[in-house]
């Protein structure tokens, strides 16, 4: 039981960070037209930041089911990579239902903490995941309730918050590594073509984003293949 | 909001499976350098392609959106906080919009 409490303690800072981010998610979801129960349900069962934000964007613009699927698969593909890397450190006690439940809790931050363990036990891992899950859901509820009473001008400005978060994720990485910068510039160039160049503007925006991203990452993998140390980080 | 239950099922189902399936299917590690590099770059590429140029047209006013995005870039130069970037960027966009409507009226 000791490792459960150690997990809980490690989850406290993550939960506090999640409260703030999911609060913004709740506000954004409501500003895009979702109701509070839908926003909370999405947070409680999805537990991703960029994926959820993209999802409410697709729902709000009636972007289509295929677009939803492709946007989720491309944005969340990194989780598959994290899961693959965690399979190397799992305690043999992760069996059956526990092994299936584990996947639900793979987020950037939980992965970051869990990957520091030599061997990940179920009690540590679920202790670690509990508070962030509560924080993420609770923050969304409060944000959605607050968002419902904000004036129109404020909500329209807040729709930019989502993109500001994306900038905060991408820019530091692009600054640190020229390869990431190159990939980012290619992705922006391609998505701009889809946005402005007449025959391509017919492509639905979610699909355009996915194609741009896949091509840009392909470009990166061809021209800037990463060495072992860089990938492991 | 038509079709919400179906959107919701696709969202929850795909997000869960992409994280959970590796634990049941994968018993080894990804060996290919190309695949590893591709997986490393994909999140940045997705976020960048989602942000530009789309974000310039979200506030209904390209100037306030541009100011907000520039502020987000400036914040990202000295902080990795998502919430700080979100708050200052939307704040800057709101102030810009209020100023613009004030001057266009006057």
Coordinates of C-alpha atoms in Angstrom, one line a residue:
Chain A
X1 CA 0.0 0.0 0.0
X2 CA 3.0 2.2 0.5
X3 CA 3.6 2.7 -3.2
X4 CA 0.0 3.7 -3.6
X5 CA 0.5 6.7 -1.4
X6 CA 3.8 7.5 -3.1
X7 CA 1.8 7.5 -6.4
X8 CA -0.8 9.8 -4.9
X9 CA 1.8 12.2 -3.7
X10 CA 3.4 12.3 -7.2
X11 CA 0.0 13.0 -8.7
X12 CA -0.7 16.2 -6.6
X13 CA 1.3 18.6 -8.8
X14 CA -0.1 17.1 -12.0
X15 CA -3.7 17.4 -10.6
X16 CA -3.2 21.0 -9.7
X17 CA -1.9 21.8 -13.2
X18 CA -4.8 19.8 -14.7
X19 CA -7.3 21.9 -12.7
X20 CA -6.1 25.0 -14.5
X21 CA -5.9 23.6 -18.0
X22 CA -9.2 21.8 -17.8
X23 CA -10.8 24.9 -16.4
X24 CA -9.8 26.6 -19.7
X25 CA -11.1 23.6 -21.6
X26 CA -14.5 23.9 -19.8
X27 CA -14.7 27.6 -20.8
X28 CA -13.7 26.9 -24.4
X29 CA -16.1 24.0 -24.8
X30 CA -19.0 26.2 -23.6
X31 CA -17.8 29.1 -25.8
X32 CA -18.0 26.8 -28.8
X33 CA -21.6 25.8 -28.0
X34 CA -21.3 22.6 -25.9
X35 CA -23.4 22.2 -22.7
X36 CA -21.7 21.7 -19.4
X37 CA -22.6 18.0 -18.9
X38 CA -21.2 17.1 -22.4
X39 CA -17.9 18.9 -21.6
X40 CA -17.6 17.2 -18.2
X41 CA -18.4 13.8 -19.8
X42 CA -15.7 14.3 -22.5
X43 CA -13.1 15.2 -19.8
X44 CA -14.0 12.3 -17.5
X45 CA -13.7 9.7 -20.2
X46 CA -11.1 11.1 -22.5
X47 CA -8.3 12.7 -20.4
X48 CA -6.4 14.4 -23.2
X49 CA -5.8 18.2 -23.7
X50 CA -5.1 18.7 -27.4
X51 CA -7.3 15.8 -28.4
X52 CA -10.3 17.1 -26.5
X53 CA -9.9 20.7 -27.7
X54 CA -9.7 19.5 -31.3
X55 CA -12.8 17.3 -30.7
X56 CA -14.9 20.2 -29.5
X57 CA -13.7 22.1 -32.5
X58 CA -14.9 19.4 -34.8
X59 CA -18.2 19.0 -33.0
X60 CA -18.8 22.8 -33.0
X61 CA -18.1 23.1 -36.8
X62 CA -20.0 19.9 -37.5
X63 CA -16.8 18.7 -39.1
X64 CA -17.9 15.1 -39.7
X65 CA -17.3 11.7 -38.1
X66 CA -14.3 10.8 -40.3
X67 CA -12.6 14.1 -39.5
X68 CA -13.2 13.4 -35.8
X69 CA -11.6 10.0 -36.1
X70 CA -8.6 11.2 -38.2
X71 CA -7.9 14.2 -36.0
X72 CA -8.0 12.0 -32.9
X73 CA -5.8 9.3 -34.3
X74 CA -3.1 11.8 -35.5
X75 CA -3.2 14.0 -32.4
X76 CA -3.2 11.1 -30.0
X77 CA -0.7 8.9 -31.9
X78 CA 2.0 10.0 -29.5
X79 CA 0.2 8.1 -26.7
X80 CA 0.7 4.9 -28.5
X81 CA 4.4 5.6 -28.5
X82 CA 4.4 6.3 -24.8
X83 CA 2.4 3.1 -24.1
X84 CA 4.8 1.1 -26.2
X85 CA 7.7 2.5 -24.1
X86 CA 5.9 1.8 -20.8
X87 CA 5.3 -1.8 -21.8
X88 CA 9.1 -2.3 -21.1
X89 CA 8.8 -1.4 -17.4
X90 CA 5.5 -2.9 -16.3
X91 CA 5.4 -5.1 -13.3
X92 CA 4.1 -8.7 -14.0
X93 CA 1.2 -7.8 -11.7
X94 CA -0.3 -5.8 -14.5
X95 CA -2.6 -8.5 -15.9
X96 CA -6.1 -8.8 -17.3
X97 CA -8.3 -5.8 -16.4
X98 CA -5.5 -3.9 -14.8
X99 CA -3.5 -4.0 -18.1
X100 CA -6.6 -2.7 -20.0
X101 CA -7.2 0.1 -17.4
X102 CA -3.6 1.2 -17.6
X103 CA -4.1 2.6 -21.2
X104 CA -6.9 4.9 -20.1
X105 CA -4.5 6.9 -17.9
X106 CA -1.6 7.5 -20.4
X107 CA -1.2 11.3 -20.6
X108 CA 2.0 13.4 -21.2
X109 CA 2.4 14.1 -17.5
X110 CA 1.5 10.7 -16.1
X111 CA 3.7 9.1 -18.6
X112 CA 6.6 11.5 -17.7
X113 CA 6.4 10.5 -14.0
X114 CA 5.7 6.8 -14.6
X115 CA 8.6 6.5 -16.9
X116 CA 11.0 7.5 -14.1
X117 CA 10.1 4.3 -12.2
X118 CA 12.4 1.3 -12.6
X119 CA 9.4 -1.0 -12.4
X120 CA 5.9 0.3 -12.6
X121 CA 3.5 -1.4 -10.1
X122 CA -0.3 -1.2 -10.4
X123 CA -0.6 0.4 -6.9
X124 CA 1.9 3.2 -7.8
X125 CA 0.4 3.8 -11.2
X126 CA -3.2 4.0 -10.1
X127 CA -2.3 6.1 -7.1
X128 CA -0.5 8.4 -9.5
X129 CA -3.5 8.6 -11.9
X130 CA -6.3 9.1 -9.4
X131 CA -5.9 12.8 -8.4
X132 CA -5.1 14.0 -12.0
X133 CA -8.3 12.3 -13.2
X134 CA -10.4 14.0 -10.4
X135 CA -8.7 17.4 -11.1
X136 CA -9.2 17.2 -14.8
X137 CA -12.9 16.4 -14.4
X138 CA -13.6 18.9 -11.7
X139 CA -11.7 21.7 -13.5
X140 CA -13.8 21.2 -16.6
X141 CA -17.1 21.4 -14.5
X142 CA -16.1 24.7 -12.9
X143 CA -14.9 26.1 -16.2
X144 CA -18.0 25.1 -18.0
X145 CA -20.2 26.7 -15.3
X146 CA -18.2 29.9 -15.3
X147 CA -18.1 30.0 -19.1
X148 CA -21.9 30.0 -19.2
X149 CA -22.1 33.4 -17.6
X150 CA -19.3 35.2 -19.5
X151 CA -20.2 38.0 -22.1
X152 CA -19.8 37.4 -25.9
X153 CA -16.7 39.5 -26.4
X154 CA -14.8 37.6 -23.7
X155 CA -15.8 34.2 -25.1
X156 CA -14.7 35.2 -28.6
X157 CA -11.3 36.1 -27.2
X158 CA -11.1 32.9 -25.2
X159 CA -11.5 30.9 -28.4
X160 CA -7.9 31.9 -29.0
X161 CA -6.8 30.3 -25.7
X162 CA -6.7 26.9 -27.3
X163 CA -4.2 28.0 -30.0
X164 CA -2.2 29.8 -27.4
X165 CA -1.7 26.5 -25.6
X166 CA -0.6 24.9 -28.8
X167 CA 1.9 27.7 -29.3
X168 CA 3.2 27.0 -25.8
X169 CA 3.8 23.4 -26.6
X170 CA 5.3 23.8 -30.0
X171 CA 7.4 26.9 -29.8
X172 CA 9.9 25.9 -27.0
X173 CA 10.5 22.6 -28.8
X174 CA 11.0 24.4 -32.2
X175 CA 13.4 26.8 -30.5
X176 CA 15.4 23.9 -28.9
X177 CA 15.7 21.8 -32.1
X178 CA 16.0 23.0 -35.7
X179 CA 14.5 19.7 -36.9
X180 CA 11.3 20.4 -35.0
X181 CA 11.3 24.0 -36.4
X182 CA 11.7 22.6 -39.9
X183 CA 8.8 20.2 -39.4
X184 CA 6.6 22.9 -37.9
X185 CA 7.3 25.3 -40.8
X186 CA 6.5 22.6 -43.4
X187 CA 3.2 21.7 -41.5
X188 CA 2.2 25.4 -41.5
X189 CA 3.1 25.9 -45.2
X190 CA 1.0 22.8 -46.1
X191 CA -2.0 23.8 -44.0
X192 CA -1.9 27.3 -45.5
X193 CA -2.0 25.8 -49.0
X194 CA -5.1 23.9 -47.9
X195 CA -6.6 27.0 -46.4
X196 CA -6.0 29.5 -49.3
X197 CA -5.3 27.6 -52.5
X198 CA -8.6 27.2 -54.4
X199 CA -8.8 23.5 -55.5
X200 CA -7.4 22.5 -52.1
X201 CA -9.8 24.6 -50.0
X202 CA -12.5 22.0 -50.8
X203 CA -10.8 19.5 -48.5
X204 CA -12.5 19.5 -45.0
X205 CA -10.3 21.3 -42.5
X206 CA -9.8 18.4 -40.1
X207 CA -8.6 16.2 -43.0
X208 CA -6.4 19.0 -44.3
X209 CA -4.7 19.3 -40.9
X210 CA -4.1 15.5 -40.8
X211 CA -2.6 15.4 -44.3
X212 CA -0.4 18.4 -43.6
X213 CA 0.8 16.9 -40.3
X214 CA 1.5 13.4 -41.7
X215 CA 3.4 14.9 -44.7
X216 CA 5.4 17.2 -42.4
X217 CA 6.3 14.4 -39.9
X218 CA 7.3 12.2 -42.9
X219 CA 9.5 15.0 -44.2
X220 CA 11.1 15.3 -40.7
X221 CA 11.7 11.5 -40.4
X222 CA 13.3 11.5 -43.9
X223 CA 15.5 14.6 -43.6
X224 CA 16.1 14.7 -39.8
X225 CA 16.1 11.1 -38.6
X226 CA 16.7 11.1 -34.9
X227 CA 19.5 9.3 -33.0
X228 CA 18.7 6.9 -30.1
X229 CA 19.6 9.3 -27.3
X230 CA 17.4 12.1 -28.8
X231 CA 14.4 9.8 -29.1
X232 CA 14.7 8.4 -25.6
X233 CA 15.2 11.9 -24.1
Chain B
X1 CA -25.0 19.9 -31.7
X2 CA -26.5 17.1 -33.8
X3 CA -24.9 13.7 -33.7
X4 CA -23.1 14.4 -30.3
X5 CA -23.5 10.8 -29.1
X6 CA -21.7 9.5 -32.2
X7 CA -19.0 12.1 -32.1
X8 CA -18.6 11.3 -28.4
X9 CA -18.3 7.5 -29.0
X10 CA -15.7 8.0 -31.8
X11 CA -13.7 10.4 -29.5
X12 CA -13.7 8.2 -26.5
X13 CA -13.3 4.9 -28.4
X14 CA -10.3 6.1 -30.5
X15 CA -8.6 7.9 -27.7
X16 CA -8.9 4.8 -25.4
X17 CA -7.8 2.2 -28.0
X18 CA -4.8 4.1 -29.3
X19 CA -3.4 4.2 -25.7
X20 CA -4.6 0.8 -24.5
X21 CA -3.9 -1.5 -27.5
X22 CA -0.1 -1.2 -27.3
X23 CA -0.2 -2.8 -23.9
X24 CA -2.0 -5.9 -25.3
X25 CA -0.4 -6.0 -28.7
X26 CA 3.2 -4.9 -28.3
X27 CA 5.6 -7.2 -26.6
X28 CA 8.8 -5.7 -28.1
X29 CA 10.1 -2.2 -28.8
X30 CA 9.9 0.0 -31.9
X31 CA 13.2 -0.6 -33.6
X32 CA 13.0 1.4 -36.8
X33 CA 14.7 4.8 -36.6
X34 CA 12.4 6.2 -39.2
X35 CA 9.2 5.1 -37.3
X36 CA 10.6 6.6 -34.0
X37 CA 11.5 9.9 -35.7
X38 CA 8.0 10.0 -37.4
X39 CA 6.3 9.4 -34.0
X40 CA 8.4 12.0 -32.4
X41 CA 7.6 14.7 -34.9
X42 CA 3.9 14.0 -35.4
X43 CA 2.5 15.9 -32.3
X44 CA 4.3 19.1 -33.2
X45 CA 3.3 18.8 -36.8
X46 CA -0.4 18.3 -35.9
X47 CA -0.5 21.2 -33.5
X48 CA 1.3 23.6 -35.9
X49 CA -1.0 22.6 -38.8
X50 CA -4.0 23.1 -36.5
X51 CA -2.9 26.5 -35.3
X52 CA -1.9 28.3 -38.5
X53 CA -3.6 29.8 -40.5
X54 CA -6.9 28.7 -38.8
X55 CA -6.3 30.6 -35.5
X56 CA -6.1 34.0 -37.3
X57 CA -9.8 33.7 -38.1
X58 CA -11.2 32.5 -34.8
X59 CA -11.9 35.8 -33.0
X60 CA -13.8 37.3 -36.0
X61 CA -11.1 39.9 -36.3
X62 CA -7.7 39.1 -37.8
X63 CA -5.9 41.9 -36.0
X64 CA -6.9 40.9 -32.5
X65 CA -6.2 37.2 -33.3
X66 CA -2.7 38.2 -34.6
X67 CA -2.0 40.2 -31.5
X68 CA -3.1 37.3 -29.3
X69 CA -0.9 34.8 -31.2
X70 CA 2.1 37.1 -31.0
X71 CA 1.6 37.4 -27.3
X72 CA 1.4 33.6 -27.1
X73 CA 4.7 33.4 -28.9
X74 CA 6.3 36.0 -26.6
X75 CA 5.1 34.1 -23.5
X76 CA 6.3 30.8 -24.8
X77 CA 9.8 32.3 -25.1
X78 CA 10.2 32.5 -21.3
X79 CA 7.6 30.1 -19.9
X80 CA 6.2 26.6 -20.7
X81 CA 3.0 27.2 -18.8
X82 CA 0.0 26.4 -21.0
X83 CA -2.4 28.3 -18.7
X84 CA -0.2 31.5 -18.6
X85 CA 0.0 31.5 -22.4
X86 CA -3.7 30.9 -22.8
X87 CA -4.7 33.7 -20.3
X88 CA -2.3 36.4 -21.6
X89 CA -3.0 35.6 -25.2
X90 CA -6.8 35.8 -24.8
X91 CA -6.5 38.9 -22.6
X92 CA -4.4 40.6 -25.3
X93 CA -7.0 39.7 -28.0
X94 CA -9.8 41.0 -25.9
X95 CA -8.1 44.3 -25.2
X96 CA -7.3 44.7 -28.9
X97 CA -10.9 44.0 -29.8
X98 CA -12.2 46.6 -27.3
X99 CA -9.7 49.2 -28.5
X100 CA -10.5 48.6 -32.2
X101 CA -14.3 48.9 -31.5
X102 CA -13.6 52.0 -29.5
X103 CA -11.6 53.7 -32.3
X104 CA -13.9 52.6 -35.1
X105 CA -16.8 54.1 -33.3
X106 CA -15.0 57.4 -32.5

